[in-house]
Amino acid sequence: MIDDNFHQPSVLCSGETEYNKAGLLQGQAVDSSLSETGRQQAAAAGSYLRDVGFSNVFSSDMRRAQQTAEKIMQQNSSCLRLQMVCDPLLKEKSFGVAEGGRVEDLREMARAAGEPFPGFTPPGGETPDQVKLRVQQFMEKMLQQIGAEHWPAGGADVSSAEGGPDNGMGPLNAHALVVSHGAYMCVAVRYFVEELRCSAPAGCDRKRMFSLSPNAGICRFNLTVVRQGARYVVSGMRCVFIHRVGGADTQ
């Protein structure tokens, strides 16, 4: 027997750091804290998400992501009983020898190699496929944890809410907060669209879907999850909104 369950992750990019402000790459080697602007961005995201009933909180184990998640949790009463799970699978993409250097220098490296900038892998860095593998591993881990915690009996069909703005806030039975990083999220969204057949929000083209998230940008997805034997797998996926900042969609 296969039963439908519904999971609705809100996925955030971490807030701004001084490295972001200076146009420098952080990747994994630079574990910086949020700047004052970054703390304000995280607080604004927390204000927007304050009424969401989160069931789980996952964060990259990098400082800037954890601090972003903490700011959001501080404003949300549903998080009082939750413990943040810090997972290295959510780390930012590694930029190898380019970490700590200027973003423009990485662009020059890509041009010199005759490769497009977005998919370029500097020496010692992660390829898009390597990042995608981490995305897949995190999705598997998250679904099995949430399934075990919230759907031990398989669950039942739940209908979406009718009327009102499309904020994706139907009566679903699991809603995770996931905080990661910009380049990681680019790979994740491409994987969702191209391999999990995630549909885009109305009026949103692929260029926007695959663009880099602004700091503290929020994406929300609706997942239909089915239990197959002892495992939970995604059978359907829809993006409700992409790169929303402080309650407004960026252009």
PDB file of C-alpha atoms in Angstrom:
ATOM      1  CA  MET A   1       0.000   0.000   0.000  1.00  0.00           C
ATOM      2  CA  ILE A   2       1.241   3.514  -0.850  1.00  0.00           C
ATOM      3  CA  ASP A   3      -0.128   6.513   1.070  1.00  0.00           C
ATOM      4  CA  ASP A   4       0.358  10.168   0.164  1.00  0.00           C
ATOM      5  CA  ASN A   5       1.946  12.555   2.653  1.00  0.00           C
ATOM      6  CA  PHE A   6       2.716  16.216   2.153  1.00  0.00           C
ATOM      7  CA  HIS A   7       5.935  17.986   3.054  1.00  0.00           C
ATOM      8  CA  GLN A   8       6.576  21.682   2.553  1.00  0.00           C
ATOM      9  CA  PRO A   9      10.175  22.858   2.979  1.00  0.00           C
ATOM     10  CA  SER A  10      11.034  26.554   3.133  1.00  0.00           C
ATOM     11  CA  VAL A  11      14.611  26.765   1.826  1.00  0.00           C
ATOM     12  CA  LEU A  12      16.697  29.845   2.627  1.00  0.00           C
ATOM     13  CA  CYS A  13      20.018  31.244   1.549  1.00  0.00           C
ATOM     14  CA  SER A  14      22.130  32.464   4.474  1.00  0.00           C
ATOM     15  CA  GLY A  15      22.283  36.188   5.223  1.00  0.00           C
ATOM     16  CA  GLU A  16      25.022  38.583   4.142  1.00  0.00           C
ATOM     17  CA  THR A  17      28.575  38.464   5.518  1.00  0.00           C
ATOM     18  CA  GLU A  18      31.413  40.969   5.184  1.00  0.00           C
ATOM     19  CA  TYR A  19      32.862  38.685   2.496  1.00  0.00           C
ATOM     20  CA  ASN A  20      29.640  38.995   0.479  1.00  0.00           C
ATOM     21  CA  LYS A  21      29.786  42.763   0.827  1.00  0.00           C
ATOM     22  CA  ALA A  22      33.388  42.832  -0.428  1.00  0.00           C
ATOM     23  CA  GLY A  23      32.655  40.562  -3.414  1.00  0.00           C
ATOM     24  CA  LEU A  24      34.779  37.712  -2.046  1.00  0.00           C
ATOM     25  CA  LEU A  25      34.142  33.974  -2.328  1.00  0.00           C
ATOM     26  CA  GLN A  26      33.585  32.055   0.897  1.00  0.00           C
ATOM     27  CA  GLY A  27      32.762  28.513  -0.134  1.00  0.00           C
ATOM     28  CA  GLN A  28      33.710  26.071   2.614  1.00  0.00           C
ATOM     29  CA  ALA A  29      37.142  27.311   3.701  1.00  0.00           C
ATOM     30  CA  VAL A  30      35.896  30.694   4.952  1.00  0.00           C
ATOM     31  CA  ASP A  31      33.480  30.196   7.862  1.00  0.00           C
ATOM     32  CA  SER A  32      32.403  33.790   8.422  1.00  0.00           C
ATOM     33  CA  SER A  33      29.668  35.277  10.602  1.00  0.00           C
ATOM     34  CA  LEU A  34      26.743  37.410   9.491  1.00  0.00           C
ATOM     35  CA  SER A  35      27.342  41.119   9.013  1.00  0.00           C
ATOM     36  CA  GLU A  36      24.990  43.635  10.617  1.00  0.00           C
ATOM     37  CA  THR A  37      23.071  43.735   7.334  1.00  0.00           C
ATOM     38  CA  GLY A  38      22.993  39.935   7.330  1.00  0.00           C
ATOM     39  CA  ARG A  39      21.516  39.877  10.825  1.00  0.00           C
ATOM     40  CA  GLN A  40      18.841  42.339   9.707  1.00  0.00           C
ATOM     41  CA  GLN A  41      18.102  40.187   6.637  1.00  0.00           C
ATOM     42  CA  ALA A  42      17.758  37.084   8.804  1.00  0.00           C
ATOM     43  CA  ALA A  43      15.486  38.951  11.218  1.00  0.00           C
ATOM     44  CA  ALA A  44      13.305  40.108   8.302  1.00  0.00           C
ATOM     45  CA  ALA A  45      13.042  36.525   7.064  1.00  0.00           C
ATOM     46  CA  GLY A  46      12.127  35.471  10.590  1.00  0.00           C
ATOM     47  CA  SER A  47       9.393  38.097  10.734  1.00  0.00           C
ATOM     48  CA  TYR A  48       7.958  36.853   7.433  1.00  0.00           C
ATOM     49  CA  LEU A  49       8.052  33.225   8.622  1.00  0.00           C
ATOM     50  CA  ARG A  50       6.972  33.864  12.212  1.00  0.00           C
ATOM     51  CA  ASP A  51       3.532  32.245  11.812  1.00  0.00           C
ATOM     52  CA  VAL A  52       4.737  29.131   9.978  1.00  0.00           C
ATOM     53  CA  GLY A  53       4.353  25.993  12.074  1.00  0.00           C
ATOM     54  CA  PHE A  54       7.708  24.357  11.488  1.00  0.00           C
ATOM     55  CA  SER A  55       8.067  20.656  12.217  1.00  0.00           C
ATOM     56  CA  ASN A  56      11.846  20.478  11.662  1.00  0.00           C
ATOM     57  CA  VAL A  57      14.834  22.809  11.266  1.00  0.00           C
ATOM     58  CA  PHE A  58      17.906  21.878   9.218  1.00  0.00           C
ATOM     59  CA  SER A  59      20.938  24.076   8.606  1.00  0.00           C
ATOM     60  CA  SER A  60      24.320  23.917   6.979  1.00  0.00           C
ATOM     61  CA  ASP A  61      26.972  23.507   9.653  1.00  0.00           C
ATOM     62  CA  MET A  62      28.616  26.764   8.532  1.00  0.00           C
ATOM     63  CA  ARG A  63      28.362  29.701  10.937  1.00  0.00           C
ATOM     64  CA  ARG A  64      26.524  32.111   8.609  1.00  0.00           C
ATOM     65  CA  ALA A  65      23.768  29.572   7.941  1.00  0.00           C
ATOM     66  CA  GLN A  66      23.375  28.587  11.591  1.00  0.00           C
ATOM     67  CA  GLN A  67      23.112  32.241  12.631  1.00  0.00           C
ATOM     68  CA  THR A  68      20.447  32.810   9.968  1.00  0.00           C
ATOM     69  CA  ALA A  69      18.444  29.827  11.208  1.00  0.00           C
ATOM     70  CA  GLU A  70      18.790  30.963  14.834  1.00  0.00           C
ATOM     71  CA  LYS A  71      17.397  34.431  14.016  1.00  0.00           C
ATOM     72  CA  ILE A  72      14.378  32.838  12.342  1.00  0.00           C
ATOM     73  CA  MET A  73      13.788  30.374  15.169  1.00  0.00           C
ATOM     74  CA  GLN A  74      13.895  33.161  17.775  1.00  0.00           C
ATOM     75  CA  GLN A  75      10.773  34.747  16.236  1.00  0.00           C
ATOM     76  CA  ASN A  76       8.752  31.561  15.760  1.00  0.00           C
ATOM     77  CA  SER A  77       6.915  29.976  18.679  1.00  0.00           C
ATOM     78  CA  SER A  78       6.736  26.597  16.912  1.00  0.00           C
ATOM     79  CA  CYS A  79      10.539  26.416  17.119  1.00  0.00           C
ATOM     80  CA  LEU A  80      10.608  26.526  20.921  1.00  0.00           C
ATOM     81  CA  ARG A  81      10.316  22.740  21.018  1.00  0.00           C
ATOM     82  CA  LEU A  82      12.615  22.111  18.050  1.00  0.00           C
ATOM     83  CA  GLN A  83      16.337  21.500  17.854  1.00  0.00           C
ATOM     84  CA  MET A  84      18.298  22.661  14.841  1.00  0.00           C
ATOM     85  CA  VAL A  85      19.999  19.826  12.950  1.00  0.00           C
ATOM     86  CA  CYS A  86      23.316  21.042  11.493  1.00  0.00           C
ATOM     87  CA  ASP A  87      24.217  18.940   8.468  1.00  0.00           C
ATOM     88  CA  PRO A  88      27.457  19.187   6.433  1.00  0.00           C
ATOM     89  CA  LEU A  89      25.509  17.948   3.393  1.00  0.00           C
ATOM     90  CA  LEU A  90      24.060  21.493   3.250  1.00  0.00           C
ATOM     91  CA  LYS A  91      27.475  23.210   3.110  1.00  0.00           C
ATOM     92  CA  GLU A  92      28.158  25.749   0.388  1.00  0.00           C
ATOM     93  CA  LYS A  93      29.802  24.521  -2.804  1.00  0.00           C
ATOM     94  CA  SER A  94      33.588  24.311  -2.502  1.00  0.00           C
ATOM     95  CA  PHE A  95      35.373  26.752  -4.817  1.00  0.00           C
ATOM     96  CA  GLY A  96      38.802  25.205  -4.234  1.00  0.00           C
ATOM     97  CA  VAL A  97      41.747  27.529  -4.865  1.00  0.00           C
ATOM     98  CA  ALA A  98      39.363  30.447  -5.505  1.00  0.00           C
ATOM     99  CA  GLU A  99      38.020  30.567  -1.938  1.00  0.00           C
ATOM    100  CA  GLY A 100      38.833  33.813  -0.175  1.00  0.00           C
ATOM    101  CA  GLY A 101      39.491  35.535  -3.503  1.00  0.00           C
ATOM    102  CA  ARG A 102      37.364  37.882  -5.586  1.00  0.00           C
ATOM    103  CA  VAL A 103      34.322  36.635  -7.480  1.00  0.00           C
ATOM    104  CA  GLU A 104      35.664  38.546 -10.498  1.00  0.00           C
ATOM    105  CA  ASP A 105      38.882  36.502 -10.331  1.00  0.00           C
ATOM    106  CA  LEU A 106      36.815  33.316 -10.603  1.00  0.00           C
ATOM    107  CA  ARG A 107      35.076  34.767 -13.665  1.00  0.00           C
ATOM    108  CA  GLU A 108      38.505  35.421 -15.195  1.00  0.00           C
ATOM    109  CA  MET A 109      39.565  31.845 -14.452  1.00  0.00           C
ATOM    110  CA  ALA A 110      36.463  30.562 -16.244  1.00  0.00           C
ATOM    111  CA  ARG A 111      37.096  32.815 -19.259  1.00  0.00           C
ATOM    112  CA  ALA A 112      40.727  31.684 -19.437  1.00  0.00           C
ATOM    113  CA  ALA A 113      39.587  28.049 -19.376  1.00  0.00           C
ATOM    114  CA  GLY A 114      37.001  28.733 -22.095  1.00  0.00           C
ATOM    115  CA  GLU A 115      34.160  27.588 -19.847  1.00  0.00           C
ATOM    116  CA  PRO A 116      30.907  29.301 -18.810  1.00  0.00           C
ATOM    117  CA  PHE A 117      31.158  30.942 -15.397  1.00  0.00           C
ATOM    118  CA  PRO A 118      28.123  29.438 -13.632  1.00  0.00           C
ATOM    119  CA  GLY A 119      29.259  25.842 -14.126  1.00  0.00           C
ATOM    120  CA  PHE A 120      33.013  26.409 -13.885  1.00  0.00           C
ATOM    121  CA  THR A 121      34.940  24.318 -11.354  1.00  0.00           C
ATOM    122  CA  PRO A 122      38.276  25.823 -10.233  1.00  0.00           C
ATOM    123  CA  PRO A 123      41.119  23.499  -9.205  1.00  0.00           C
ATOM    124  CA  GLY A 124      40.247  21.736  -5.965  1.00  0.00           C
ATOM    125  CA  GLY A 125      36.591  22.786  -6.159  1.00  0.00           C
ATOM    126  CA  GLU A 126      33.401  20.744  -6.342  1.00  0.00           C
ATOM    127  CA  THR A 127      31.782  19.988  -9.674  1.00  0.00           C
ATOM    128  CA  PRO A 128      28.020  20.551 -10.062  1.00  0.00           C
ATOM    129  CA  ASP A 129      27.545  16.765 -10.023  1.00  0.00           C
ATOM    130  CA  GLN A 130      29.382  16.489  -6.709  1.00  0.00           C
ATOM    131  CA  VAL A 131      27.159  19.168  -5.180  1.00  0.00           C
ATOM    132  CA  LYS A 132      24.076  17.481  -6.658  1.00  0.00           C
ATOM    133  CA  LEU A 133      25.069  14.246  -4.945  1.00  0.00           C
ATOM    134  CA  ARG A 134      25.074  16.072  -1.600  1.00  0.00           C
ATOM    135  CA  VAL A 135      21.635  17.507  -2.413  1.00  0.00           C
ATOM    136  CA  GLN A 136      20.326  14.009  -3.163  1.00  0.00           C
ATOM    137  CA  GLN A 137      21.862  12.607   0.013  1.00  0.00           C
ATOM    138  CA  PHE A 138      20.332  15.383   2.119  1.00  0.00           C
ATOM    139  CA  MET A 139      16.894  14.934   0.531  1.00  0.00           C
ATOM    140  CA  GLU A 140      17.004  11.207   1.246  1.00  0.00           C
ATOM    141  CA  LYS A 141      18.126  11.772   4.834  1.00  0.00           C
ATOM    142  CA  MET A 142      15.538  14.501   5.466  1.00  0.00           C
ATOM    143  CA  LEU A 143      12.626  12.515   4.028  1.00  0.00           C
ATOM    144  CA  GLN A 144      13.429   9.408   6.049  1.00  0.00           C
ATOM    145  CA  GLN A 145      13.781  11.432   9.269  1.00  0.00           C
ATOM    146  CA  ILE A 146      10.557  13.358   8.713  1.00  0.00           C
ATOM    147  CA  GLY A 147       8.753  10.200   7.641  1.00  0.00           C
ATOM    148  CA  ALA A 148       9.798   8.374  10.789  1.00  0.00           C
ATOM    149  CA  GLU A 149       8.868  11.319  13.036  1.00  0.00           C
ATOM    150  CA  HIS A 150       5.606  12.483  11.476  1.00  0.00           C
ATOM    151  CA  TRP A 151       4.201   9.694   9.292  1.00  0.00           C
ATOM    152  CA  PRO A 152       4.867   6.452  11.151  1.00  0.00           C
ATOM    153  CA  ALA A 153       1.504   5.062  10.013  1.00  0.00           C
ATOM    154  CA  GLY A 154       1.835   6.291   6.432  1.00  0.00           C
ATOM    155  CA  GLY A 155      -0.399   9.354   6.734  1.00  0.00           C
ATOM    156  CA  ALA A 156      -3.441  10.317   4.720  1.00  0.00           C
ATOM    157  CA  ASP A 157      -4.313  12.651   1.861  1.00  0.00           C
ATOM    158  CA  VAL A 158      -4.418  16.323   2.809  1.00  0.00           C
ATOM    159  CA  SER A 159      -5.959  18.950   0.542  1.00  0.00           C
ATOM    160  CA  SER A 160      -4.430  22.383  -0.069  1.00  0.00           C
ATOM    161  CA  ALA A 161      -6.118  25.471   1.337  1.00  0.00           C
ATOM    162  CA  GLU A 162      -8.487  27.357  -0.951  1.00  0.00           C
ATOM    163  CA  GLY A 163      -8.493  31.110  -1.500  1.00  0.00           C
ATOM    164  CA  GLY A 164      -6.093  33.831  -0.387  1.00  0.00           C
ATOM    165  CA  PRO A 165      -2.627  34.570  -1.760  1.00  0.00           C
ATOM    166  CA  ASP A 166      -0.546  31.609  -2.906  1.00  0.00           C
ATOM    167  CA  ASN A 167       1.916  31.421  -0.040  1.00  0.00           C
ATOM    168  CA  GLY A 168       1.811  27.634  -0.105  1.00  0.00           C
ATOM    169  CA  MET A 169       0.387  27.495   3.388  1.00  0.00           C
ATOM    170  CA  GLY A 170      -2.112  24.674   3.016  1.00  0.00           C
ATOM    171  CA  PRO A 171      -2.931  22.298   5.902  1.00  0.00           C
ATOM    172  CA  LEU A 172       0.092  20.079   5.311  1.00  0.00           C
ATOM    173  CA  ASN A 173       1.510  17.689   7.871  1.00  0.00           C
ATOM    174  CA  ALA A 174       5.224  18.565   7.808  1.00  0.00           C
ATOM    175  CA  HIS A 175       7.055  21.838   7.171  1.00  0.00           C
ATOM    176  CA  ALA A 176      10.830  22.023   7.435  1.00  0.00           C
ATOM    177  CA  LEU A 177      13.014  25.106   7.573  1.00  0.00           C
ATOM    178  CA  VAL A 178      16.200  24.433   5.580  1.00  0.00           C
ATOM    179  CA  VAL A 179      19.040  26.999   5.554  1.00  0.00           C
ATOM    180  CA  SER A 180      21.888  26.601   3.078  1.00  0.00           C
ATOM    181  CA  HIS A 181      23.853  28.763   0.617  1.00  0.00           C
ATOM    182  CA  GLY A 182      23.535  30.423  -2.787  1.00  0.00           C
ATOM    183  CA  ALA A 183      25.614  28.206  -5.097  1.00  0.00           C
ATOM    184  CA  TYR A 184      24.341  25.062  -3.356  1.00  0.00           C
ATOM    185  CA  MET A 185      20.750  26.225  -3.843  1.00  0.00           C
ATOM    186  CA  CYS A 186      21.364  26.861  -7.561  1.00  0.00           C
ATOM    187  CA  VAL A 187      22.372  23.234  -8.005  1.00  0.00           C
ATOM    188  CA  ALA A 188      19.493  22.036  -5.818  1.00  0.00           C
ATOM    189  CA  VAL A 189      16.821  23.957  -7.743  1.00  0.00           C
ATOM    190  CA  ARG A 190      18.193  22.722 -11.085  1.00  0.00           C
ATOM    191  CA  TYR A 191      18.029  19.156  -9.757  1.00  0.00           C
ATOM    192  CA  PHE A 192      14.458  19.684  -8.540  1.00  0.00           C
ATOM    193  CA  VAL A 193      13.337  21.030 -11.921  1.00  0.00           C
ATOM    194  CA  GLU A 194      15.259  18.774 -14.286  1.00  0.00           C
ATOM    195  CA  GLU A 195      15.141  15.475 -12.413  1.00  0.00           C
ATOM    196  CA  LEU A 196      12.279  15.670  -9.906  1.00  0.00           C
ATOM    197  CA  ARG A 197      10.092  17.533 -12.447  1.00  0.00           C
ATOM    198  CA  CYS A 198       9.361  20.380 -10.039  1.00  0.00           C
ATOM    199  CA  SER A 199       6.927  22.862 -11.591  1.00  0.00           C
ATOM    200  CA  ALA A 200       7.689  26.591 -11.462  1.00  0.00           C
ATOM    201  CA  PRO A 201       5.496  29.335  -9.974  1.00  0.00           C
ATOM    202  CA  ALA A 202       3.164  31.044 -12.447  1.00  0.00           C
ATOM    203  CA  GLY A 203       5.047  33.493 -14.665  1.00  0.00           C
ATOM    204  CA  CYS A 204       8.484  32.303 -13.548  1.00  0.00           C
ATOM    205  CA  ASP A 205      10.821  31.141 -16.319  1.00  0.00           C
ATOM    206  CA  ARG A 206      13.824  28.841 -16.049  1.00  0.00           C
ATOM    207  CA  LYS A 207      16.313  31.703 -16.091  1.00  0.00           C
ATOM    208  CA  ARG A 208      14.834  33.055 -12.882  1.00  0.00           C
ATOM    209  CA  MET A 209      14.440  29.601 -11.346  1.00  0.00           C
ATOM    210  CA  PHE A 210      18.125  28.875 -11.893  1.00  0.00           C
ATOM    211  CA  SER A 211      19.399  32.314 -10.823  1.00  0.00           C
ATOM    212  CA  LEU A 212      21.497  32.899  -7.701  1.00  0.00           C
ATOM    213  CA  SER A 213      19.429  33.534  -4.600  1.00  0.00           C
ATOM    214  CA  PRO A 214      19.877  36.888  -2.854  1.00  0.00           C
ATOM    215  CA  ASN A 215      21.078  36.772   0.739  1.00  0.00           C
ATOM    216  CA  ALA A 216      18.264  35.506   2.987  1.00  0.00           C
ATOM    217  CA  GLY A 217      16.148  34.743  -0.087  1.00  0.00           C
ATOM    218  CA  ILE A 218      13.356  32.248   0.615  1.00  0.00           C
ATOM    219  CA  CYS A 219      12.084  29.477  -1.671  1.00  0.00           C
ATOM    220  CA  ARG A 220       9.078  27.338  -0.794  1.00  0.00           C
ATOM    221  CA  PHE A 221       8.216  23.972  -2.282  1.00  0.00           C
ATOM    222  CA  ASN A 222       5.266  21.602  -1.963  1.00  0.00           C
ATOM    223  CA  LEU A 223       6.307  17.948  -2.030  1.00  0.00           C
ATOM    224  CA  THR A 224       4.020  14.955  -2.350  1.00  0.00           C
ATOM    225  CA  VAL A 225       5.772  12.099  -0.595  1.00  0.00           C
ATOM    226  CA  VAL A 226       4.824   8.438  -0.861  1.00  0.00           C
ATOM    227  CA  ARG A 227       5.891   5.516   1.243  1.00  0.00           C
ATOM    228  CA  GLN A 228       7.302   2.652  -0.764  1.00  0.00           C
ATOM    229  CA  GLY A 229       8.069  -0.217   1.547  1.00  0.00           C
ATOM    230  CA  ALA A 230      10.225   1.202   4.321  1.00  0.00           C
ATOM    231  CA  ARG A 231      11.258   4.339   2.387  1.00  0.00           C
ATOM    232  CA  TYR A 232       9.689   7.704   1.649  1.00  0.00           C
ATOM    233  CA  VAL A 233      10.194   9.141  -1.838  1.00  0.00           C
ATOM    234  CA  VAL A 234       9.080  12.300  -3.666  1.00  0.00           C
ATOM    235  CA  SER A 235       6.314  11.593  -6.187  1.00  0.00           C
ATOM    236  CA  GLY A 236       5.495  15.218  -7.045  1.00  0.00           C
ATOM    237  CA  MET A 237       6.975  18.668  -6.475  1.00  0.00           C
ATOM    238  CA  ARG A 238       5.861  22.255  -7.009  1.00  0.00           C
ATOM    239  CA  CYS A 239       7.725  25.504  -6.349  1.00  0.00           C
ATOM    240  CA  VAL A 240       5.343  27.932  -4.638  1.00  0.00           C
ATOM    241  CA  PHE A 241       7.703  30.920  -4.836  1.00  0.00           C
ATOM    242  CA  ILE A 242      11.393  31.514  -5.471  1.00  0.00           C
ATOM    243  CA  HIS A 243      13.939  33.963  -3.997  1.00  0.00           C
ATOM    244  CA  ARG A 244      11.428  35.902  -1.891  1.00  0.00           C
ATOM    245  CA  VAL A 245      13.023  38.532   0.363  1.00  0.00           C
ATOM    246  CA  GLY A 246      11.129  40.001   3.309  1.00  0.00           C
ATOM    247  CA  GLY A 247       7.819  38.771   1.903  1.00  0.00           C
ATOM    248  CA  ALA A 248       8.366  40.166  -1.620  1.00  0.00           C
ATOM    249  CA  ASP A 249       9.560  38.325  -4.725  1.00  0.00           C
ATOM    250  CA  THR A 250      12.797  39.683  -6.201  1.00  0.00           C
ATOM    251  CA  GLN A 251      12.948  40.533  -9.877  1.00  0.00           C
TER     252      GLN A 251
END
